[in-house]
């Protein structure tokens, strides 16, 4: 990062920041999805977090990972958002839960892969271990964006049963992923270092 | 624009019914949910979706650079766009990889990240956002117009100038450093207002940038049954603007006159139009009208005109960001401070007035009950 007089064209800080934005945008959105429910708000807060990070980039110590820093900003912005919307139906998840989430995302950073999709792929074994009917319900819910009522029409289960099934599937998946991340962390302490994965 | 993803709203419904307070389990479930959601989004939108969002961030960064709103521009880093970029990335990968390898305790929120985030948020707000406001209203059948300039900073700081006015003299200024309110005439010295709490100004807590996601709940909660809907999407030189709008109806209760007061319920109707930059989500313009549709008065009394019944149009247009240190706007000017004793007296006065009002209501209630009892007999 030293200046070179004979450079063809200087790399501007914003170009480097663009790389960081590209690398971290999906994971930051995933992180914010756990804190706020509205997808438009997730997008807005992600945008705002990067903007705040950019404004302070000159103060940022580049030897430290970027991910936890920008996630820290996002967490505080989402908390401010919840405070402003004190009347909103969905409350802030709570500091204790957020600490656990931070730890899980930090472990995900260590997971091999250049992008979030690569990292998720390496956790796919957990999804494959789920019974077929649970996989099917999760697919209907997330991939086809069906709500519980539509899934209950589709599968012939009651709406309550679909809700419980979704909750149980996510809980089991969460436990499996956490254990796998922990194991990956032990087996591959360095993971596959990359700007996105390691930060 | 802000409708929740179906899967997310369902998740809320399920979460709301949870009885266990096991934070770790909840976190793991949320984590699984976020990965499932990210995976589904990626499959649905492909790279285009991410590219669109990245471009939105970059557009905002570009706007900031061009407007000079940033407090401190990061230093350009020398090098070429060719191999040196990759050399930098490789170096960063190595450094960051090592940093992760020697991560002290990955189960804790890193304290340095917290500290940096705190500092970043504190510094982020050295930018003020300037808006031009025009208010048109009718008083006793005569049209009036006033123009204001407003600079909004963070932490409820603001500075408003009356540029053109008819009822109030032009040049009058109001502001707040986030803790106290102050006022200044065109020729006079600024002085502190003793009995004003900036937190009572609801718009001051919306945020300086008037981001749509912050403004929408505020607008909808303060305008009765208002529900903003997308009306059109306009293409302009600086990107696309989403135009949202809706009609609203609300009721306002005002107190008229002094001494013998009576409650008046004013029914107000109007329209709100909002223009938002699609890329950044920032408010570009808001236009609002309000008019009285009916008033139900318990007892007719004379009194002063109320803004609640005057037909008003309000037009706010974003001008752009400026540095909060500019001399054009100041949030904390030198001013005549309110003597602490005066402040105390003002508080006591307010408490006294509230107490008298409570006593008056109590007496009225008791008198009403006595009358009912007599009628019953």
Coordinates of C-alpha atoms in Angstrom, one line a residue:
Chain A
X1 CA 0.0 0.0 0.0
X2 CA 2.9 2.3 -0.7
X3 CA 2.8 5.0 -3.3
X4 CA 4.7 4.4 -6.4
X5 CA 5.7 7.2 -8.6
X6 CA 5.6 5.2 -11.8
X7 CA 2.2 3.8 -11.4
X8 CA 0.0 3.8 -14.5
X9 CA -3.2 4.8 -12.6
X10 CA -3.5 5.0 -8.8
X11 CA -5.9 2.7 -7.2
X12 CA -8.3 4.9 -5.3
X13 CA -9.5 4.0 -1.9
X14 CA -13.0 3.8 -3.2
X15 CA -12.0 1.1 -5.7
X16 CA -10.6 -0.9 -2.9
X17 CA -13.7 -0.3 -0.9
X18 CA -15.8 -1.5 -3.8
X19 CA -14.0 -4.8 -3.5
X20 CA -14.8 -5.0 0.2
X21 CA -18.4 -4.1 -0.5
X22 CA -18.7 -6.9 -3.1
X23 CA -17.1 -9.4 -0.8
X24 CA -19.1 -8.6 2.3
X25 CA -22.5 -7.5 1.0
X26 CA -24.2 -10.9 1.0
X27 CA -22.9 -11.9 4.4
X28 CA -23.8 -8.5 5.9
X29 CA -27.3 -8.8 4.5
X30 CA -27.6 -12.3 6.0
X31 CA -26.4 -10.9 9.3
X32 CA -29.0 -8.1 9.2
X33 CA -31.7 -10.6 8.3
X34 CA -31.3 -12.0 11.8
X35 CA -31.8 -8.6 13.3
X36 CA -34.6 -7.0 11.3
X37 CA -37.5 -8.6 9.4
X38 CA -38.3 -6.2 6.7
X39 CA -36.2 -6.9 3.5
X40 CA -36.3 -3.2 2.5
X41 CA -34.9 -2.3 5.9
X42 CA -32.2 -4.9 5.6
X43 CA -31.1 -3.4 2.3
X44 CA -31.2 0.1 3.7
X45 CA -29.2 -0.8 6.8
X46 CA -26.7 -2.7 4.8
X47 CA -26.2 0.3 2.6
X48 CA -26.0 2.6 5.6
X49 CA -23.4 0.3 7.3
X50 CA -21.1 0.4 4.3
X51 CA -21.5 4.2 4.0
X52 CA -20.5 4.6 7.7
X53 CA -17.6 2.3 7.2
X54 CA -16.5 4.3 4.1
X55 CA -16.7 7.6 5.9
X56 CA -14.3 6.2 8.5
X57 CA -12.1 4.0 6.2
X58 CA -9.1 6.3 6.7
X59 CA -9.2 5.5 10.4
X60 CA -9.7 1.8 9.9
X61 CA -6.7 -0.4 10.7
X62 CA -6.4 -2.5 7.5
X63 CA -4.5 -5.3 9.3
X64 CA -7.8 -6.2 11.1
X65 CA -10.6 -8.1 9.5
X66 CA -13.3 -5.9 7.8
X67 CA -16.2 -8.3 8.5
X68 CA -16.6 -7.9 12.3
X69 CA -16.2 -4.2 12.0
X70 CA -18.9 -3.6 9.4
X71 CA -21.1 -6.1 11.3
X72 CA -20.6 -4.1 14.5
X73 CA -21.7 -1.0 12.6
X74 CA -24.8 -2.8 11.2
X75 CA -25.7 -4.1 14.7
X76 CA -25.7 -0.6 16.2
X77 CA -27.6 0.8 13.3
X78 CA -30.2 -1.9 13.6
X79 CA -30.5 -1.2 17.3
X80 CA -31.0 2.4 16.6
X81 CA -33.6 1.4 14.0
X82 CA -35.5 -0.6 16.6
X83 CA -35.4 2.2 19.1
X84 CA -36.9 4.6 16.6
X85 CA -39.6 2.1 15.8
X86 CA -40.4 1.3 19.4
X87 CA -44.0 0.6 18.5
X88 CA -43.0 -2.0 15.9
X89 CA -44.4 -5.5 16.4
X90 CA -41.1 -7.1 16.2
X91 CA -38.7 -6.2 18.9
X92 CA -34.9 -6.2 19.0
X93 CA -33.7 -9.8 19.5
X94 CA -31.6 -8.9 22.5
X95 CA -27.9 -8.5 23.2
X96 CA -27.3 -12.1 24.4
X97 CA -28.7 -13.5 21.2
X98 CA -26.7 -11.0 19.1
X99 CA -23.5 -12.0 20.8
X100 CA -24.2 -15.6 19.9
X101 CA -25.0 -14.5 16.3
X102 CA -21.7 -12.6 16.1
X103 CA -19.8 -15.6 17.2
X104 CA -21.6 -17.8 14.6
X105 CA -20.8 -15.3 11.8
X106 CA -17.2 -15.1 13.0
X107 CA -17.0 -18.9 12.7
X108 CA -18.7 -18.7 9.3
X109 CA -15.8 -16.4 8.3
X110 CA -13.4 -19.2 9.0
X111 CA -15.3 -21.6 6.8
X112 CA -13.6 -22.4 3.5
X113 CA -14.9 -20.6 0.5
X114 CA -14.5 -17.2 -1.3
X115 CA -18.1 -16.2 -1.2
X116 CA -21.0 -16.7 1.1
X117 CA -22.5 -19.2 -1.3
X118 CA -19.3 -21.3 -1.2
X119 CA -19.4 -21.2 2.6
X120 CA -23.1 -22.2 2.6
X121 CA -22.3 -25.0 0.2
X122 CA -19.8 -26.5 2.6
X123 CA -22.6 -26.6 5.2
X124 CA -25.0 -28.3 2.8
X125 CA -24.4 -31.6 4.4
X126 CA -26.6 -30.5 7.3
X127 CA -29.5 -29.7 5.0
X128 CA -29.1 -33.1 3.3
X129 CA -29.3 -34.8 6.7
X130 CA -32.8 -33.4 7.3
X131 CA -35.7 -35.8 6.6
X132 CA -37.2 -35.4 3.1
X133 CA -40.5 -33.8 4.4
X134 CA -38.6 -31.2 6.4
X135 CA -36.4 -30.4 3.3
X136 CA -39.5 -30.1 1.3
X137 CA -41.2 -27.7 3.7
X138 CA -38.1 -25.5 3.9
X139 CA -37.8 -25.4 0.1
X140 CA -41.4 -24.4 -0.2
X141 CA -41.0 -21.7 2.4
X142 CA -37.7 -20.2 1.4
X143 CA -37.2 -21.0 -2.3
X144 CA -40.8 -20.6 -3.4
X145 CA -41.7 -18.0 -0.8
X146 CA -44.9 -19.7 0.3
X147 CA -46.4 -18.8 3.6
X148 CA -47.5 -21.3 6.2
X149 CA -51.1 -21.3 4.9
X150 CA -50.1 -22.0 1.3
X151 CA -47.7 -24.7 2.5
X152 CA -50.5 -26.3 4.5
X153 CA -52.7 -26.3 1.4
X154 CA -49.9 -27.8 -0.6
X155 CA -48.9 -30.5 1.9
X156 CA -52.2 -31.3 3.5
X157 CA -50.8 -30.5 7.0
X158 CA -52.5 -28.0 9.3
X159 CA -51.1 -24.5 9.4
X160 CA -49.9 -25.0 13.0
X161 CA -48.1 -28.2 12.1
X162 CA -46.3 -26.4 9.2
X163 CA -45.2 -23.7 11.6
X164 CA -43.9 -26.2 14.1
X165 CA -42.2 -28.2 11.4
X166 CA -40.4 -25.1 10.1
X167 CA -39.3 -24.1 13.5
X168 CA -38.0 -27.6 14.4
X169 CA -36.2 -27.8 11.0
X170 CA -34.5 -24.5 11.5
X171 CA -33.6 -25.3 15.1
X172 CA -32.1 -28.6 14.1
X173 CA -30.3 -27.1 11.1
X174 CA -28.9 -24.3 13.3
X175 CA -27.5 -26.8 15.8
X176 CA -26.0 -28.9 13.0
X177 CA -24.4 -25.9 11.3
X178 CA -23.0 -24.6 14.6
X179 CA -21.5 -28.0 15.4
X180 CA -20.1 -28.3 11.9
X181 CA -18.6 -24.8 12.0
X182 CA -17.0 -25.6 15.3
X183 CA -15.6 -28.8 13.9
X184 CA -14.3 -27.0 10.8
X185 CA -12.7 -24.4 13.0
X186 CA -10.9 -27.1 14.9
X187 CA -9.8 -29.1 11.8
X188 CA -8.9 -26.2 9.6
X189 CA -7.9 -23.2 11.7
X190 CA -6.8 -21.3 8.7
X191 CA -9.7 -22.3 6.5
X192 CA -9.2 -21.1 3.0
X193 CA -7.9 -17.6 3.5
X194 CA -9.6 -15.1 1.3
X195 CA -10.6 -11.4 1.5
X196 CA -14.2 -12.4 1.9
X197 CA -13.9 -15.6 3.9
X198 CA -11.4 -14.5 6.4
X199 CA -12.6 -11.0 7.1
Chain B
X1 CA -41.1 -1.1 -1.1
X2 CA -41.1 -2.2 2.5
X3 CA -43.3 -5.2 2.4
X4 CA -41.8 -7.9 4.5
X5 CA -40.6 -11.1 2.8
X6 CA -43.3 -13.7 3.3
X7 CA -40.8 -16.1 4.9
X8 CA -39.7 -13.4 7.3
X9 CA -43.1 -12.5 8.5
X10 CA -43.8 -16.2 9.0
X11 CA -40.6 -16.5 11.0
X12 CA -41.8 -13.7 13.3
X13 CA -45.0 -15.5 13.8
X14 CA -43.2 -18.6 14.8
X15 CA -40.7 -16.8 17.0
X16 CA -43.4 -14.8 18.8
X17 CA -44.8 -18.1 20.0
X18 CA -41.6 -19.3 21.4
X19 CA -41.6 -19.9 25.1
X20 CA -37.9 -20.9 25.6
X21 CA -35.5 -18.1 26.3
X22 CA -32.5 -20.1 25.4
X23 CA -30.5 -17.4 23.7
X24 CA -28.1 -19.8 22.0
X25 CA -30.9 -21.9 20.5
X26 CA -32.6 -18.8 19.3
X27 CA -29.4 -17.5 17.8
X28 CA -28.7 -20.8 16.0
X29 CA -32.2 -20.9 14.6
X30 CA -31.9 -17.3 13.4
X31 CA -28.5 -18.1 11.9
X32 CA -30.0 -21.1 10.0
X33 CA -32.8 -18.8 8.9
X34 CA -30.4 -16.2 7.6
X35 CA -28.4 -18.7 5.6
X36 CA -31.6 -20.3 4.1
X37 CA -32.8 -16.9 3.2
X38 CA -29.5 -15.8 1.7
X39 CA -29.3 -19.1 -0.3
X40 CA -32.9 -18.6 -1.6
X41 CA -32.3 -15.0 -2.5
X42 CA -29.1 -15.8 -4.3
X43 CA -30.9 -18.6 -6.3
X44 CA -33.8 -16.3 -7.1
X45 CA -31.9 -13.1 -8.0
X46 CA -28.6 -14.4 -9.2
X47 CA -25.7 -12.1 -9.5
X48 CA -27.9 -9.3 -10.8
X49 CA -29.6 -8.8 -7.5
X50 CA -26.3 -8.4 -5.6
X51 CA -24.9 -6.2 -8.4
X52 CA -27.9 -3.9 -8.1
X53 CA -27.4 -3.6 -4.3
X54 CA -23.6 -3.1 -4.6
X55 CA -24.3 -0.4 -7.3
X56 CA -26.7 1.3 -4.9
X57 CA -24.0 1.5 -2.2
X58 CA -21.4 2.8 -4.7
X59 CA -23.9 5.4 -6.0
X60 CA -24.3 6.8 -2.5
X61 CA -20.5 6.8 -2.0
X62 CA -20.1 8.6 -5.3
X63 CA -22.8 11.2 -4.4
X64 CA -20.9 11.8 -1.1
X65 CA -17.6 12.3 -2.8
X66 CA -19.1 14.6 -5.4
X67 CA -21.0 16.7 -2.9
X68 CA -18.0 17.0 -0.7
X69 CA -20.2 16.0 2.2
X70 CA -17.6 13.7 3.7
X71 CA -15.7 15.0 6.7
X72 CA -12.5 13.3 5.7
X73 CA -11.8 11.6 2.3
X74 CA -9.8 8.5 2.5
X75 CA -6.3 8.8 1.0
X76 CA -6.0 7.4 -2.5
X77 CA -3.8 4.4 -2.6
X78 CA -1.1 4.3 -5.3
X79 CA -0.7 1.5 -7.7
X80 CA -2.0 0.4 -11.0
X81 CA -5.3 -1.2 -11.9
X82 CA -3.5 -4.3 -13.1
X83 CA -1.3 -6.7 -11.1
X84 CA -0.8 -4.4 -8.2
X85 CA -4.5 -4.6 -7.3
X86 CA -4.2 -8.3 -7.0
X87 CA -0.9 -7.9 -5.1
X88 CA -2.8 -5.8 -2.6
X89 CA -5.5 -8.3 -2.3
X90 CA -3.1 -11.1 -1.9
X91 CA -1.3 -9.2 0.8
X92 CA -4.6 -8.4 2.5
X93 CA -5.6 -12.0 2.2
X94 CA -2.4 -13.1 3.9
X95 CA -2.7 -10.5 6.7
X96 CA -6.3 -11.1 7.3
X97 CA -5.9 -14.9 7.1
X98 CA -3.2 -14.7 9.8
X99 CA -5.4 -12.4 11.9
X100 CA -8.2 -14.9 11.8
X101 CA -5.8 -17.8 12.5
X102 CA -4.7 -16.1 15.7
X103 CA -8.2 -14.9 16.6
X104 CA -8.2 -14.7 20.4
X105 CA -11.7 -15.9 21.1
X106 CA -14.1 -16.3 18.3
X107 CA -17.1 -16.8 20.6
X108 CA -16.9 -13.3 21.9
X109 CA -17.8 -10.1 20.1
X110 CA -14.4 -8.6 19.4
X111 CA -13.9 -5.5 21.6
X112 CA -11.9 -3.7 19.1
X113 CA -14.7 -4.1 16.5
X114 CA -17.1 -2.7 18.9
X115 CA -14.9 0.3 19.7
X116 CA -14.3 0.9 16.1
X117 CA -18.0 0.7 15.3
X118 CA -18.7 3.1 18.1
X119 CA -16.1 5.6 16.8
X120 CA -17.3 5.1 13.2
X121 CA -20.9 5.9 14.2
X122 CA -19.8 8.9 16.2
X123 CA -17.8 10.3 13.3
X124 CA -20.3 9.4 10.6
X125 CA -22.4 12.2 11.6
X126 CA -20.2 15.1 10.9
X127 CA -22.4 15.7 7.9
X128 CA -25.5 17.8 8.0
X129 CA -28.3 17.5 5.4
X130 CA -29.9 20.6 4.0
X131 CA -33.5 20.9 2.9
X132 CA -35.5 23.8 1.4
X133 CA -39.0 24.0 2.8
X134 CA -41.9 26.0 1.4
X135 CA -45.1 26.4 3.4
X136 CA -48.3 27.9 1.9
X137 CA -51.3 28.6 4.0
X138 CA -54.4 30.6 4.1
X139 CA -55.3 32.9 7.0
X140 CA -58.7 34.7 7.0
X141 CA -59.0 34.0 3.3
X142 CA -55.7 35.5 2.4
X143 CA -52.9 33.3 1.0
X144 CA -49.5 33.4 2.7
X145 CA -46.2 31.8 1.9
X146 CA -43.0 31.2 3.9
X147 CA -39.7 29.7 2.9
X148 CA -37.3 28.0 5.3
X149 CA -33.9 26.4 5.1
X150 CA -33.3 23.5 7.4
X151 CA -30.0 21.7 8.2
X152 CA -30.4 18.5 10.1
X153 CA -27.5 17.0 11.9
X154 CA -27.3 13.9 14.0
X155 CA -28.3 13.5 17.6
X156 CA -31.3 15.8 17.1
X157 CA -29.2 18.7 16.1
X158 CA -30.9 21.2 13.7
X159 CA -30.7 24.7 12.5
X160 CA -33.7 26.3 10.7
X161 CA -33.8 29.7 9.1
X162 CA -36.8 31.6 7.9
X163 CA -35.7 32.9 4.4
X164 CA -39.0 34.5 3.4
X165 CA -42.0 35.1 5.6
X166 CA -45.0 37.2 6.1
X167 CA -46.4 36.5 9.5
X168 CA -42.9 35.9 11.1
X169 CA -40.1 38.3 10.1
X170 CA -37.6 36.8 7.7
X171 CA -34.2 36.1 9.2
X172 CA -35.5 34.5 12.4
X173 CA -33.6 31.3 13.3
X174 CA -34.2 28.3 15.5
X175 CA -31.9 25.5 16.4
X176 CA -30.8 22.9 18.8
X177 CA -27.5 21.3 19.8
X178 CA -29.5 18.2 20.6
X179 CA -29.9 19.2 24.3
X180 CA -31.4 22.7 24.3
X181 CA -33.3 24.8 21.9
X182 CA -32.3 28.3 21.0
X183 CA -33.7 31.2 18.8
X184 CA -32.2 34.2 17.2
X185 CA -33.7 37.2 15.4
X186 CA -32.1 38.7 12.3
X187 CA -30.3 41.3 14.3
X188 CA -30.2 40.0 17.8
X189 CA -28.1 37.6 19.8
X190 CA -29.1 33.9 20.1
X191 CA -30.8 33.0 23.3
X192 CA -31.7 29.7 24.9
X193 CA -35.3 28.8 25.3
X194 CA -35.9 27.6 28.8
X195 CA -38.8 25.2 28.6
X196 CA -38.3 23.2 25.4
X197 CA -37.3 19.7 25.2
X198 CA -35.8 18.8 21.7
X199 CA -37.1 15.3 22.1
X200 CA -40.6 16.7 21.9
X201 CA -39.9 17.5 18.2
X202 CA -40.8 14.2 16.6
X203 CA -39.2 14.9 13.2
X204 CA -35.9 15.7 14.9
X205 CA -35.5 12.1 15.9
X206 CA -36.1 10.8 12.3
X207 CA -32.5 11.3 11.5
X208 CA -30.6 13.8 9.4
X209 CA -30.6 12.0 6.1
X210 CA -34.3 11.4 6.2
X211 CA -33.8 7.9 4.9
X212 CA -37.0 6.4 3.6
X213 CA -37.0 3.4 6.0
X214 CA -36.9 5.8 9.0
X215 CA -39.3 8.3 7.6
X216 CA -42.1 6.0 6.5
X217 CA -43.0 4.8 10.0
X218 CA -42.9 8.3 11.3
X219 CA -45.1 9.7 8.5
X220 CA -47.6 6.8 8.8
X221 CA -47.8 7.0 12.6
X222 CA -48.3 10.8 12.6
X223 CA -50.9 11.0 9.8
X224 CA -53.8 8.9 10.9
X225 CA -54.7 6.3 8.4
X226 CA -52.0 7.2 5.9
X227 CA -50.7 4.2 3.9
X228 CA -48.0 5.1 1.4
X229 CA -48.2 3.3 -1.9
X230 CA -45.9 3.4 -4.9
X231 CA -47.6 5.7 -7.5
X232 CA -44.9 5.8 -10.2
X233 CA -41.2 5.4 -10.9
X234 CA -39.6 8.4 -12.7
X235 CA -36.4 8.2 -14.6
X236 CA -34.1 11.2 -14.3
X237 CA -30.6 12.2 -14.9
X238 CA -29.5 11.1 -11.5
X239 CA -31.2 7.8 -11.5
X240 CA -34.7 6.6 -10.8
X241 CA -37.1 8.2 -8.3
X242 CA -39.9 6.2 -6.6
X243 CA -42.9 8.3 -6.0
X244 CA -45.1 7.2 -3.2
X245 CA -48.3 8.8 -1.9
X246 CA -51.5 8.4 -0.1
X247 CA -54.4 10.2 1.5
X248 CA -54.9 10.5 5.2
X249 CA -57.6 11.4 7.7
X250 CA -56.8 12.2 11.3
X251 CA -58.4 13.9 14.3
X252 CA -56.9 16.7 16.2
X253 CA -57.9 17.9 19.6
X254 CA -57.1 21.6 20.3
X255 CA -57.7 23.7 23.3
X256 CA -59.2 27.1 22.5
X257 CA -58.9 30.3 24.4
X258 CA -57.9 30.7 28.0
X259 CA -59.8 30.2 31.2
X260 CA -63.1 28.5 30.2
X261 CA -61.7 26.0 27.8
X262 CA -63.6 23.5 25.7
X263 CA -62.4 20.5 23.8
X264 CA -62.7 20.7 20.0
X265 CA -62.1 17.7 17.8
X266 CA -61.0 18.8 14.4
X267 CA -61.2 16.3 11.5
X268 CA -58.3 16.8 9.1
X269 CA -57.8 15.3 5.7
X270 CA -54.9 15.7 3.3
X271 CA -52.5 14.1 1.0
X272 CA -48.8 13.1 1.3
X273 CA -46.5 12.6 -1.6
X274 CA -42.9 11.3 -1.1
X275 CA -40.1 11.1 -3.7
X276 CA -37.3 8.7 -2.9
X277 CA -34.1 8.0 -4.7
X278 CA -34.4 4.4 -5.6
X279 CA -30.6 3.7 -5.3
X280 CA -30.0 5.3 -2.0
X281 CA -33.4 5.3 -0.3
X282 CA -32.9 8.9 0.6
X283 CA -35.9 11.3 0.7
X284 CA -35.7 13.7 -2.2
X285 CA -38.9 15.5 -1.8
X286 CA -42.0 15.4 0.4
X287 CA -45.2 17.3 -0.4
X288 CA -48.1 17.4 2.0
X289 CA -51.4 19.1 2.2
X290 CA -53.9 19.4 5.0
X291 CA -57.3 20.9 5.3
X292 CA -60.1 20.8 7.9
X293 CA -63.1 18.6 6.9
X294 CA -65.2 19.1 10.1
X295 CA -65.0 20.2 13.7
X296 CA -67.1 18.9 16.6
X297 CA -67.2 21.5 19.4
X298 CA -68.5 20.8 22.8
X299 CA -68.9 24.5 23.6
X300 CA -68.3 27.3 21.2
X301 CA -65.7 29.8 22.4
X302 CA -63.5 32.4 20.8
X303 CA -59.9 31.7 20.4
X304 CA -56.8 32.0 18.3
X305 CA -56.6 30.3 14.9
X306 CA -55.0 26.9 15.0
X307 CA -52.7 25.4 12.3
X308 CA -54.9 22.4 12.6
X309 CA -57.7 24.1 10.8
X310 CA -55.8 26.3 8.3
X311 CA -55.4 24.8 4.8
X312 CA -51.7 24.2 4.5
X313 CA -49.3 22.8 1.9
X314 CA -45.8 21.8 2.9
X315 CA -43.1 21.2 0.3
X316 CA -39.7 19.9 1.4
X317 CA -36.9 19.4 -1.2
X318 CA -33.5 17.9 -0.5
X319 CA -30.6 20.3 -1.4
X320 CA -27.8 18.0 -0.4
X321 CA -25.2 17.3 2.3
X322 CA -22.8 19.9 3.8
X323 CA -20.1 19.6 6.3
X324 CA -21.5 20.1 9.8
X325 CA -18.6 22.5 10.5
X326 CA -19.7 25.0 7.8
X327 CA -20.3 28.5 9.0
X328 CA -23.6 28.6 7.0
X329 CA -25.3 26.5 9.6
X330 CA -24.5 26.2 13.3
X331 CA -26.1 23.9 15.8
X332 CA -24.5 25.3 18.9
X333 CA -23.9 29.1 18.5
X334 CA -22.7 31.3 21.3
X335 CA -25.9 32.3 23.1
X336 CA -27.4 33.9 26.2
X337 CA -27.9 30.9 28.5
X338 CA -31.0 30.6 30.6
X339 CA -30.3 31.2 34.2
X340 CA -30.7 27.9 36.1
X341 CA -33.2 29.6 38.4
X342 CA -35.3 30.7 35.5
X343 CA -35.2 27.1 34.2
X344 CA -36.4 25.8 37.6
X345 CA -39.1 28.5 37.7
X346 CA -40.2 27.5 34.2
X347 CA -40.4 23.8 35.3
X348 CA -42.4 24.7 38.4
X349 CA -44.6 26.9 36.3
X350 CA -45.3 24.0 33.9
X351 CA -45.9 21.6 36.8
X352 CA -48.2 24.2 38.4
X353 CA -50.2 24.6 35.3
X354 CA -50.5 20.8 34.9
X355 CA -51.6 20.5 38.5
X356 CA -54.2 23.2 38.1
X357 CA -55.4 21.7 34.9
X358 CA -55.7 18.3 36.7
X359 CA -57.7 19.9 39.6
X360 CA -60.0 21.7 37.1
X361 CA -60.7 18.4 35.3
X362 CA -61.3 16.6 38.7
X363 CA -63.8 19.4 39.7
X364 CA -65.6 19.2 36.4
X365 CA -65.8 15.4 36.7
X366 CA -67.2 15.6 40.2
X367 CA -69.7 18.3 39.2
X368 CA -70.8 16.2 36.3
X369 CA -71.3 13.1 38.5
X370 CA -73.3 15.2 41.0
X371 CA -75.5 16.4 38.2
X372 CA -76.1 12.8 37.1
X373 CA -76.9 11.7 40.6
X374 CA -79.5 14.5 41.0
X375 CA -81.0 13.6 37.7
X376 CA -81.1 10.0 38.8
X377 CA -83.1 10.9 41.9

